[in-house]
Amino acid sequence: MCTTHESNAGMSRRAALLGGAGLAATLALTAPAAAASASGRGGLLDLTYALGPAFPAFEPGEEATRRTVTTIEKDGYYMQEWTVLEHFGTHVDAPVHFTAGGRTSTELRPSELFVPAVVIDIAGRAARHPDTVVTVDDLRAFERRYDEIPAGAAVLMHSGWGAKVSRPEQYRAHFPGFGVDACEWLLRNRRIRALGVDTLSIDPAPSTTFDTHVALTGADRYGIENLANLAHLPRTGAKIFVGLIPYEGGSGGQARVLATW
């Protein structure tokens, strides 16, 4: 997640404050529309936000910075240098992020990064109660309407928080997440592979103990945070590819997340 708070496992609260002079940037968001197939029965959707200095960080001061290193006019080619935390933008929390001895980014297998996905929609409730959580009742209601959540799936929370992403203080002041009871129910009863959210954290904003992170990573599963465009993803029947950057020893990292159905 986009936090460097100290966890129960004794992790460091925050990385060193990012330095360097970042260029001023306007936040670029992914296009909201799916690219539908000619049949109208399938689609392809990008669930990734463009990564830039204006994207909201979990805490002020943890934003990415960039500088231009070379230009075509001066050097014959264009290149930038970035300074960015692993848990910034659309990214993955590997098991080691909250579990000592857990697997790192490079140890997640390709088969774990291309999985079925279901979307739990709590946007209506989140608009009224911004620190709400996905509950076991939400999961049971989903299954009554659609079908049983498949084993090995990524369960994604749609809260509507993407509407706030260009306003960093609103995006991070309050936000929903998964309740730890719902996480444990999914791990025990549906043997899920991942949890994903359209917010800064799989735990809700008020959490200080990050119980859902601890439960999920302790079960050797991973999280995906700051997902885009979940309003346009079918509630069931899609698969997602999580193009995780394999940082050596990584506690997670940025990912290009694509959905197909």
PDB file of C-alpha atoms in Angstrom:
ATOM      1  CA  MET A   1       0.000   0.000   0.000  1.00  0.00           C
ATOM      2  CA  CYS A   2       1.030   3.635  -0.236  1.00  0.00           C
ATOM      3  CA  THR A   3       2.181   3.710   3.348  1.00  0.00           C
ATOM      4  CA  THR A   4       5.459   3.412   5.137  1.00  0.00           C
ATOM      5  CA  HIS A   5       3.808   3.284   8.555  1.00  0.00           C
ATOM      6  CA  GLU A   6       5.409   0.893  11.017  1.00  0.00           C
ATOM      7  CA  SER A   7       3.533  -2.417  10.943  1.00  0.00           C
ATOM      8  CA  ASN A   8       3.057  -4.939  13.728  1.00  0.00           C
ATOM      9  CA  ALA A   9       5.995  -6.841  12.226  1.00  0.00           C
ATOM     10  CA  GLY A  10       8.320  -3.944  13.004  1.00  0.00           C
ATOM     11  CA  MET A  11       8.554  -2.482   9.535  1.00  0.00           C
ATOM     12  CA  SER A  12       9.879   1.038   9.124  1.00  0.00           C
ATOM     13  CA  ARG A  13       7.191   3.719   9.299  1.00  0.00           C
ATOM     14  CA  ARG A  14       8.359   5.605   6.247  1.00  0.00           C
ATOM     15  CA  ALA A  15      11.146   5.606   3.731  1.00  0.00           C
ATOM     16  CA  ALA A  16      13.478   8.589   3.676  1.00  0.00           C
ATOM     17  CA  LEU A  17      11.682  11.675   2.417  1.00  0.00           C
ATOM     18  CA  LEU A  18      11.975  11.901  -1.323  1.00  0.00           C
ATOM     19  CA  GLY A  19      14.497  14.446  -2.505  1.00  0.00           C
ATOM     20  CA  GLY A  20      15.271  16.180  -5.765  1.00  0.00           C
ATOM     21  CA  ALA A  21      13.403  18.776  -7.695  1.00  0.00           C
ATOM     22  CA  GLY A  22      10.421  17.234  -9.453  1.00  0.00           C
ATOM     23  CA  LEU A  23       9.036  18.817 -12.550  1.00  0.00           C
ATOM     24  CA  ALA A  24       5.572  20.327 -12.306  1.00  0.00           C
ATOM     25  CA  ALA A  25       3.067  17.888 -13.780  1.00  0.00           C
ATOM     26  CA  THR A  26      -0.611  17.620 -14.518  1.00  0.00           C
ATOM     27  CA  LEU A  27      -2.129  14.343 -13.390  1.00  0.00           C
ATOM     28  CA  ALA A  28      -2.914  12.149 -16.385  1.00  0.00           C
ATOM     29  CA  LEU A  29      -5.589   9.535 -15.808  1.00  0.00           C
ATOM     30  CA  THR A  30      -6.330   6.444 -17.832  1.00  0.00           C
ATOM     31  CA  ALA A  31      -9.206   6.586 -20.264  1.00  0.00           C
ATOM     32  CA  PRO A  32     -12.400   5.292 -18.624  1.00  0.00           C
ATOM     33  CA  ALA A  33     -13.873   3.418 -21.562  1.00  0.00           C
ATOM     34  CA  ALA A  34     -13.283  -0.215 -22.377  1.00  0.00           C
ATOM     35  CA  ALA A  35     -12.146  -1.231 -25.848  1.00  0.00           C
ATOM     36  CA  ALA A  36     -14.958  -3.594 -26.759  1.00  0.00           C
ATOM     37  CA  SER A  37     -14.616  -6.361 -29.262  1.00  0.00           C
ATOM     38  CA  ALA A  38     -16.608  -6.296 -32.493  1.00  0.00           C
ATOM     39  CA  SER A  39     -19.010  -8.857 -31.039  1.00  0.00           C
ATOM     40  CA  GLY A  40     -19.809  -6.565 -28.127  1.00  0.00           C
ATOM     41  CA  ARG A  41     -19.322  -9.513 -25.761  1.00  0.00           C
ATOM     42  CA  GLY A  42     -15.748  -8.873 -24.751  1.00  0.00           C
ATOM     43  CA  GLY A  43     -13.509  -6.031 -23.811  1.00  0.00           C
ATOM     44  CA  LEU A  44     -10.108  -4.838 -22.746  1.00  0.00           C
ATOM     45  CA  LEU A  45      -9.651  -2.250 -19.999  1.00  0.00           C
ATOM     46  CA  ASP A  46      -6.677  -0.530 -18.413  1.00  0.00           C
ATOM     47  CA  LEU A  47      -6.973  -0.416 -14.607  1.00  0.00           C
ATOM     48  CA  THR A  48      -3.793   1.637 -14.183  1.00  0.00           C
ATOM     49  CA  TYR A  49      -3.236   5.295 -13.358  1.00  0.00           C
ATOM     50  CA  ALA A  50      -0.449   7.170 -15.092  1.00  0.00           C
ATOM     51  CA  LEU A  51       2.351   7.626 -12.570  1.00  0.00           C
ATOM     52  CA  GLY A  52       3.390  11.224 -12.038  1.00  0.00           C
ATOM     53  CA  PRO A  53       4.399  13.683  -9.307  1.00  0.00           C
ATOM     54  CA  ALA A  54       0.806  14.894  -8.909  1.00  0.00           C
ATOM     55  CA  PHE A  55      -0.602  11.477  -7.983  1.00  0.00           C
ATOM     56  CA  PRO A  56      -1.693  11.304  -4.319  1.00  0.00           C
ATOM     57  CA  ALA A  57       0.749   9.653  -1.928  1.00  0.00           C
ATOM     58  CA  PHE A  58      -0.291   7.967   1.295  1.00  0.00           C
ATOM     59  CA  GLU A  59       1.363  10.813   3.172  1.00  0.00           C
ATOM     60  CA  PRO A  60       2.282  14.291   1.884  1.00  0.00           C
ATOM     61  CA  GLY A  61       5.941  14.402   0.901  1.00  0.00           C
ATOM     62  CA  GLU A  62       6.031  10.825  -0.404  1.00  0.00           C
ATOM     63  CA  GLU A  63       5.132  11.773  -3.966  1.00  0.00           C
ATOM     64  CA  ALA A  64       7.281  10.666  -6.889  1.00  0.00           C
ATOM     65  CA  THR A  65       9.784  13.105  -8.366  1.00  0.00           C
ATOM     66  CA  ARG A  66      11.326  13.199 -11.811  1.00  0.00           C
ATOM     67  CA  ARG A  67      13.876  15.126 -13.822  1.00  0.00           C
ATOM     68  CA  THR A  68      14.869  15.156 -17.444  1.00  0.00           C
ATOM     69  CA  VAL A  69      18.315  13.615 -17.859  1.00  0.00           C
ATOM     70  CA  THR A  70      18.756  13.854 -21.619  1.00  0.00           C
ATOM     71  CA  THR A  71      16.871  15.414 -24.515  1.00  0.00           C
ATOM     72  CA  ILE A  72      16.752  14.635 -28.208  1.00  0.00           C
ATOM     73  CA  GLU A  73      17.791  18.185 -29.047  1.00  0.00           C
ATOM     74  CA  LYS A  74      20.917  18.088 -26.859  1.00  0.00           C
ATOM     75  CA  ASP A  75      21.819  14.410 -26.589  1.00  0.00           C
ATOM     76  CA  GLY A  76      20.054  12.633 -29.432  1.00  0.00           C
ATOM     77  CA  TYR A  77      17.669  10.719 -27.158  1.00  0.00           C
ATOM     78  CA  TYR A  78      15.145  11.460 -24.401  1.00  0.00           C
ATOM     79  CA  MET A  79      15.356   9.992 -20.858  1.00  0.00           C
ATOM     80  CA  GLN A  80      14.023  10.777 -17.391  1.00  0.00           C
ATOM     81  CA  GLU A  81      15.176   9.892 -13.883  1.00  0.00           C
ATOM     82  CA  TRP A  82      12.517   8.980 -11.325  1.00  0.00           C
ATOM     83  CA  THR A  83      12.571   8.754  -7.543  1.00  0.00           C
ATOM     84  CA  VAL A  84       9.597   6.752  -6.371  1.00  0.00           C
ATOM     85  CA  LEU A  85       8.585   4.504  -3.470  1.00  0.00           C
ATOM     86  CA  GLU A  86       7.583   0.938  -4.312  1.00  0.00           C
ATOM     87  CA  HIS A  87       4.129   1.663  -2.865  1.00  0.00           C
ATOM     88  CA  PHE A  88       3.042   4.608  -4.989  1.00  0.00           C
ATOM     89  CA  GLY A  89       0.540   4.851  -7.808  1.00  0.00           C
ATOM     90  CA  THR A  90      -1.137   1.687  -9.054  1.00  0.00           C
ATOM     91  CA  HIS A  91       0.959  -0.948  -7.322  1.00  0.00           C
ATOM     92  CA  VAL A  92       1.195  -4.351  -5.666  1.00  0.00           C
ATOM     93  CA  ASP A  93       1.832  -5.225  -2.023  1.00  0.00           C
ATOM     94  CA  ALA A  94       3.890  -8.408  -2.027  1.00  0.00           C
ATOM     95  CA  PRO A  95       3.553 -10.781   0.959  1.00  0.00           C
ATOM     96  CA  VAL A  96       6.814  -9.516   2.495  1.00  0.00           C
ATOM     97  CA  HIS A  97       5.342  -5.992   2.793  1.00  0.00           C
ATOM     98  CA  PHE A  98       3.695  -6.898   6.120  1.00  0.00           C
ATOM     99  CA  THR A  99       4.916 -10.425   6.808  1.00  0.00           C
ATOM    100  CA  ALA A 100       8.508 -11.096   7.834  1.00  0.00           C
ATOM    101  CA  GLY A 101       9.945 -13.804   5.593  1.00  0.00           C
ATOM    102  CA  GLY A 102       7.133 -13.396   3.078  1.00  0.00           C
ATOM    103  CA  ARG A 103       7.731 -13.602  -0.656  1.00  0.00           C
ATOM    104  CA  THR A 104       9.114 -10.639  -2.554  1.00  0.00           C
ATOM    105  CA  SER A 105       8.046  -9.147  -5.873  1.00  0.00           C
ATOM    106  CA  THR A 106      10.322 -11.406  -7.890  1.00  0.00           C
ATOM    107  CA  GLU A 107       8.957 -14.513  -6.160  1.00  0.00           C
ATOM    108  CA  LEU A 108       5.355 -14.030  -7.256  1.00  0.00           C
ATOM    109  CA  ARG A 109       4.740 -16.484 -10.098  1.00  0.00           C
ATOM    110  CA  PRO A 110       3.253 -15.488 -13.471  1.00  0.00           C
ATOM    111  CA  SER A 111       0.295 -17.790 -12.800  1.00  0.00           C
ATOM    112  CA  GLU A 112      -0.521 -15.699  -9.719  1.00  0.00           C
ATOM    113  CA  LEU A 113      -0.545 -12.472 -11.736  1.00  0.00           C
ATOM    114  CA  PHE A 114      -3.084 -13.546 -14.371  1.00  0.00           C
ATOM    115  CA  VAL A 115      -6.260 -14.398 -12.481  1.00  0.00           C
ATOM    116  CA  PRO A 116     -10.068 -14.204 -12.544  1.00  0.00           C
ATOM    117  CA  ALA A 117     -11.492 -11.023 -11.046  1.00  0.00           C
ATOM    118  CA  VAL A 118     -14.751 -10.067  -9.388  1.00  0.00           C
ATOM    119  CA  VAL A 119     -15.847  -6.573  -8.386  1.00  0.00           C
ATOM    120  CA  ILE A 120     -17.620  -5.828  -5.105  1.00  0.00           C
ATOM    121  CA  ASP A 121     -19.445  -2.519  -5.561  1.00  0.00           C
ATOM    122  CA  ILE A 122     -19.844  -0.461  -2.370  1.00  0.00           C
ATOM    123  CA  ALA A 123     -19.792   2.950  -4.078  1.00  0.00           C
ATOM    124  CA  GLY A 124     -23.274   3.913  -2.906  1.00  0.00           C
ATOM    125  CA  ARG A 125     -22.506   3.233   0.752  1.00  0.00           C
ATOM    126  CA  ALA A 126     -19.029   4.757   0.528  1.00  0.00           C
ATOM    127  CA  ALA A 127     -20.519   8.031  -0.739  1.00  0.00           C
ATOM    128  CA  ARG A 128     -22.453   8.253   2.531  1.00  0.00           C
ATOM    129  CA  HIS A 129     -19.871   6.664   4.842  1.00  0.00           C
ATOM    130  CA  PRO A 130     -16.366   7.224   3.435  1.00  0.00           C
ATOM    131  CA  ASP A 131     -14.567   5.008   5.968  1.00  0.00           C
ATOM    132  CA  THR A 132     -16.817   1.999   5.425  1.00  0.00           C
ATOM    133  CA  VAL A 133     -15.475  -1.490   4.714  1.00  0.00           C
ATOM    134  CA  VAL A 134     -16.364  -4.465   2.557  1.00  0.00           C
ATOM    135  CA  THR A 135     -18.109  -6.939   4.864  1.00  0.00           C
ATOM    136  CA  VAL A 136     -18.913 -10.634   4.792  1.00  0.00           C
ATOM    137  CA  ASP A 137     -22.532  -9.638   4.160  1.00  0.00           C
ATOM    138  CA  ASP A 138     -21.391  -7.763   1.026  1.00  0.00           C
ATOM    139  CA  LEU A 139     -19.639 -10.899  -0.218  1.00  0.00           C
ATOM    140  CA  ARG A 140     -22.661 -13.111   0.437  1.00  0.00           C
ATOM    141  CA  ALA A 141     -24.936 -10.609  -1.312  1.00  0.00           C
ATOM    142  CA  PHE A 142     -22.584 -10.615  -4.303  1.00  0.00           C
ATOM    143  CA  GLU A 143     -22.697 -14.402  -4.522  1.00  0.00           C
ATOM    144  CA  ARG A 144     -26.492 -14.495  -4.272  1.00  0.00           C
ATOM    145  CA  ARG A 145     -26.696 -12.146  -7.249  1.00  0.00           C
ATOM    146  CA  TYR A 146     -23.865 -13.452  -9.415  1.00  0.00           C
ATOM    147  CA  ASP A 147     -22.279 -16.738  -8.405  1.00  0.00           C
ATOM    148  CA  GLU A 148     -19.690 -18.117  -6.033  1.00  0.00           C
ATOM    149  CA  ILE A 149     -16.390 -16.225  -6.072  1.00  0.00           C
ATOM    150  CA  PRO A 150     -13.950 -18.560  -7.844  1.00  0.00           C
ATOM    151  CA  ALA A 151     -10.895 -19.960  -6.120  1.00  0.00           C
ATOM    152  CA  GLY A 152      -7.728 -18.113  -7.033  1.00  0.00           C
ATOM    153  CA  ALA A 153      -9.570 -14.892  -7.881  1.00  0.00           C
ATOM    154  CA  ALA A 154      -8.673 -11.282  -7.275  1.00  0.00           C
ATOM    155  CA  VAL A 155     -11.525  -9.656  -5.364  1.00  0.00           C
ATOM    156  CA  LEU A 156     -11.677  -5.957  -6.230  1.00  0.00           C
ATOM    157  CA  MET A 157     -13.479  -3.228  -4.284  1.00  0.00           C
ATOM    158  CA  HIS A 158     -15.176  -0.475  -6.290  1.00  0.00           C
ATOM    159  CA  SER A 159     -15.868   2.474  -3.998  1.00  0.00           C
ATOM    160  CA  GLY A 160     -15.986   5.321  -6.508  1.00  0.00           C
ATOM    161  CA  TRP A 161     -12.845   6.866  -5.032  1.00  0.00           C
ATOM    162  CA  GLY A 162     -11.372   7.472  -8.472  1.00  0.00           C
ATOM    163  CA  ALA A 163     -13.537  10.586  -8.708  1.00  0.00           C
ATOM    164  CA  LYS A 164     -11.342  12.146  -6.011  1.00  0.00           C
ATOM    165  CA  VAL A 165      -7.920  11.238  -7.402  1.00  0.00           C
ATOM    166  CA  SER A 166      -7.193  14.711  -8.788  1.00  0.00           C
ATOM    167  CA  ARG A 167      -7.810  16.154  -5.293  1.00  0.00           C
ATOM    168  CA  PRO A 168      -5.114  14.526  -3.138  1.00  0.00           C
ATOM    169  CA  GLU A 169      -6.379  15.704   0.252  1.00  0.00           C
ATOM    170  CA  GLN A 170      -9.868  14.351  -0.423  1.00  0.00           C
ATOM    171  CA  TYR A 171      -8.450  11.130  -1.862  1.00  0.00           C
ATOM    172  CA  ARG A 172      -6.426  10.347   1.270  1.00  0.00           C
ATOM    173  CA  ALA A 173      -8.353  11.999   4.137  1.00  0.00           C
ATOM    174  CA  HIS A 174     -10.986   9.249   4.190  1.00  0.00           C
ATOM    175  CA  PHE A 175     -11.379   6.097   2.126  1.00  0.00           C
ATOM    176  CA  PRO A 176     -12.951   2.635   2.374  1.00  0.00           C
ATOM    177  CA  GLY A 177     -11.204  -0.726   2.413  1.00  0.00           C
ATOM    178  CA  PHE A 178     -11.741  -4.404   3.149  1.00  0.00           C
ATOM    179  CA  GLY A 179     -12.763  -5.408   6.645  1.00  0.00           C
ATOM    180  CA  VAL A 180     -10.443  -8.007   8.129  1.00  0.00           C
ATOM    181  CA  ASP A 181     -13.413 -10.360   8.684  1.00  0.00           C
ATOM    182  CA  ALA A 182     -14.214 -10.235   4.960  1.00  0.00           C
ATOM    183  CA  CYS A 183     -10.563 -10.839   4.078  1.00  0.00           C
ATOM    184  CA  GLU A 184     -10.340 -13.853   6.380  1.00  0.00           C
ATOM    185  CA  TRP A 185     -13.658 -15.233   5.064  1.00  0.00           C
ATOM    186  CA  LEU A 186     -12.363 -15.013   1.484  1.00  0.00           C
ATOM    187  CA  LEU A 187      -9.070 -16.665   2.396  1.00  0.00           C
ATOM    188  CA  ARG A 188     -10.740 -19.480   4.315  1.00  0.00           C
ATOM    189  CA  ASN A 189     -13.806 -20.135   2.168  1.00  0.00           C
ATOM    190  CA  ARG A 190     -12.830 -19.047  -1.346  1.00  0.00           C
ATOM    191  CA  ARG A 191      -9.024 -19.414  -1.345  1.00  0.00           C
ATOM    192  CA  ILE A 192      -8.599 -16.087  -3.160  1.00  0.00           C
ATOM    193  CA  ARG A 193      -5.311 -14.959  -4.683  1.00  0.00           C
ATOM    194  CA  ALA A 194      -5.497 -11.187  -4.141  1.00  0.00           C
ATOM    195  CA  LEU A 195      -7.475  -8.211  -2.910  1.00  0.00           C
ATOM    196  CA  GLY A 196      -7.605  -4.993  -4.919  1.00  0.00           C
ATOM    197  CA  VAL A 197      -8.971  -1.505  -4.214  1.00  0.00           C
ATOM    198  CA  ASP A 198      -9.536   1.830  -5.928  1.00  0.00           C
ATOM    199  CA  THR A 199      -8.089   3.625  -2.889  1.00  0.00           C
ATOM    200  CA  LEU A 200      -4.703   4.116  -1.241  1.00  0.00           C
ATOM    201  CA  SER A 201      -4.936   1.018   0.948  1.00  0.00           C
ATOM    202  CA  ILE A 202      -6.740  -2.296   1.285  1.00  0.00           C
ATOM    203  CA  ASP A 203      -7.353  -1.252   4.894  1.00  0.00           C
ATOM    204  CA  PRO A 204      -9.715   1.688   5.437  1.00  0.00           C
ATOM    205  CA  ALA A 205      -8.236   5.102   6.222  1.00  0.00           C
ATOM    206  CA  PRO A 206      -8.844   5.017  10.005  1.00  0.00           C
ATOM    207  CA  SER A 207      -6.808   1.835  10.461  1.00  0.00           C
ATOM    208  CA  THR A 208      -3.586   2.125  12.449  1.00  0.00           C
ATOM    209  CA  THR A 209      -2.883  -1.600  12.778  1.00  0.00           C
ATOM    210  CA  PHE A 210      -3.481  -2.584   9.121  1.00  0.00           C
ATOM    211  CA  ASP A 211      -5.172  -5.834  10.118  1.00  0.00           C
ATOM    212  CA  THR A 212      -6.301  -6.658   6.574  1.00  0.00           C
ATOM    213  CA  HIS A 213      -2.757  -6.273   5.251  1.00  0.00           C
ATOM    214  CA  VAL A 214      -1.459  -8.513   8.027  1.00  0.00           C
ATOM    215  CA  ALA A 215      -4.098 -11.182   7.355  1.00  0.00           C
ATOM    216  CA  LEU A 216      -3.701 -11.115   3.570  1.00  0.00           C
ATOM    217  CA  THR A 217       0.097 -11.138   3.403  1.00  0.00           C
ATOM    218  CA  GLY A 218       0.270 -13.614   6.273  1.00  0.00           C
ATOM    219  CA  ALA A 219      -1.667 -16.005   4.029  1.00  0.00           C
ATOM    220  CA  ASP A 220       0.939 -15.494   1.263  1.00  0.00           C
ATOM    221  CA  ARG A 221      -1.436 -13.424  -0.865  1.00  0.00           C
ATOM    222  CA  TYR A 222      -0.930  -9.991  -2.397  1.00  0.00           C
ATOM    223  CA  GLY A 223      -2.802  -6.707  -2.600  1.00  0.00           C
ATOM    224  CA  ILE A 224      -3.324  -4.219  -5.431  1.00  0.00           C
ATOM    225  CA  GLU A 225      -3.938  -0.543  -4.615  1.00  0.00           C
ATOM    226  CA  ASN A 226      -4.973   2.570  -6.544  1.00  0.00           C
ATOM    227  CA  LEU A 227      -6.804   0.692  -9.290  1.00  0.00           C
ATOM    228  CA  ALA A 228      -8.528   2.809 -11.936  1.00  0.00           C
ATOM    229  CA  ASN A 229     -11.743   2.359 -13.940  1.00  0.00           C
ATOM    230  CA  LEU A 230     -13.379  -0.308 -11.798  1.00  0.00           C
ATOM    231  CA  ALA A 231     -16.786   1.210 -12.560  1.00  0.00           C
ATOM    232  CA  HIS A 232     -16.336  -0.044 -16.134  1.00  0.00           C
ATOM    233  CA  LEU A 233     -15.215  -3.585 -15.266  1.00  0.00           C
ATOM    234  CA  PRO A 234     -17.821  -6.388 -15.362  1.00  0.00           C
ATOM    235  CA  ARG A 235     -18.705  -7.512 -11.857  1.00  0.00           C
ATOM    236  CA  THR A 236     -17.840 -11.076 -12.795  1.00  0.00           C
ATOM    237  CA  GLY A 237     -16.315 -12.917 -15.728  1.00  0.00           C
ATOM    238  CA  ALA A 238     -13.159 -10.835 -16.263  1.00  0.00           C
ATOM    239  CA  LYS A 239      -9.521 -11.804 -15.886  1.00  0.00           C
ATOM    240  CA  ILE A 240      -6.770  -9.382 -14.918  1.00  0.00           C
ATOM    241  CA  PHE A 241      -3.090  -9.366 -15.753  1.00  0.00           C
ATOM    242  CA  VAL A 242      -0.955  -7.696 -13.076  1.00  0.00           C
ATOM    243  CA  GLY A 243       2.241  -6.535 -14.790  1.00  0.00           C
ATOM    244  CA  LEU A 244       4.282  -6.156 -11.621  1.00  0.00           C
ATOM    245  CA  ILE A 245       7.746  -4.593 -11.894  1.00  0.00           C
ATOM    246  CA  PRO A 246      10.069  -7.276 -10.479  1.00  0.00           C
ATOM    247  CA  TYR A 247      12.135  -5.101  -8.154  1.00  0.00           C
ATOM    248  CA  GLU A 248      14.881  -7.239  -6.655  1.00  0.00           C
ATOM    249  CA  GLY A 249      13.960  -7.867  -3.021  1.00  0.00           C
ATOM    250  CA  GLY A 250      10.836  -5.773  -3.593  1.00  0.00           C
ATOM    251  CA  SER A 251       8.144  -5.361  -0.966  1.00  0.00           C
ATOM    252  CA  GLY A 252       5.882  -4.646  -3.927  1.00  0.00           C
ATOM    253  CA  GLY A 253       6.043  -2.289  -6.848  1.00  0.00           C
ATOM    254  CA  GLN A 254       4.256  -0.456  -9.595  1.00  0.00           C
ATOM    255  CA  ALA A 255       2.141  -2.550 -11.969  1.00  0.00           C
ATOM    256  CA  ARG A 256       0.325  -2.106 -15.247  1.00  0.00           C
ATOM    257  CA  VAL A 257      -2.985  -3.855 -14.553  1.00  0.00           C
ATOM    258  CA  LEU A 258      -5.074  -4.874 -17.569  1.00  0.00           C
ATOM    259  CA  ALA A 259      -8.474  -6.562 -17.630  1.00  0.00           C
ATOM    260  CA  THR A 260      -9.998  -8.696 -20.337  1.00  0.00           C
ATOM    261  CA  TRP A 261     -13.357 -10.458 -20.689  1.00  0.00           C
TER     262      TRP A 261
END
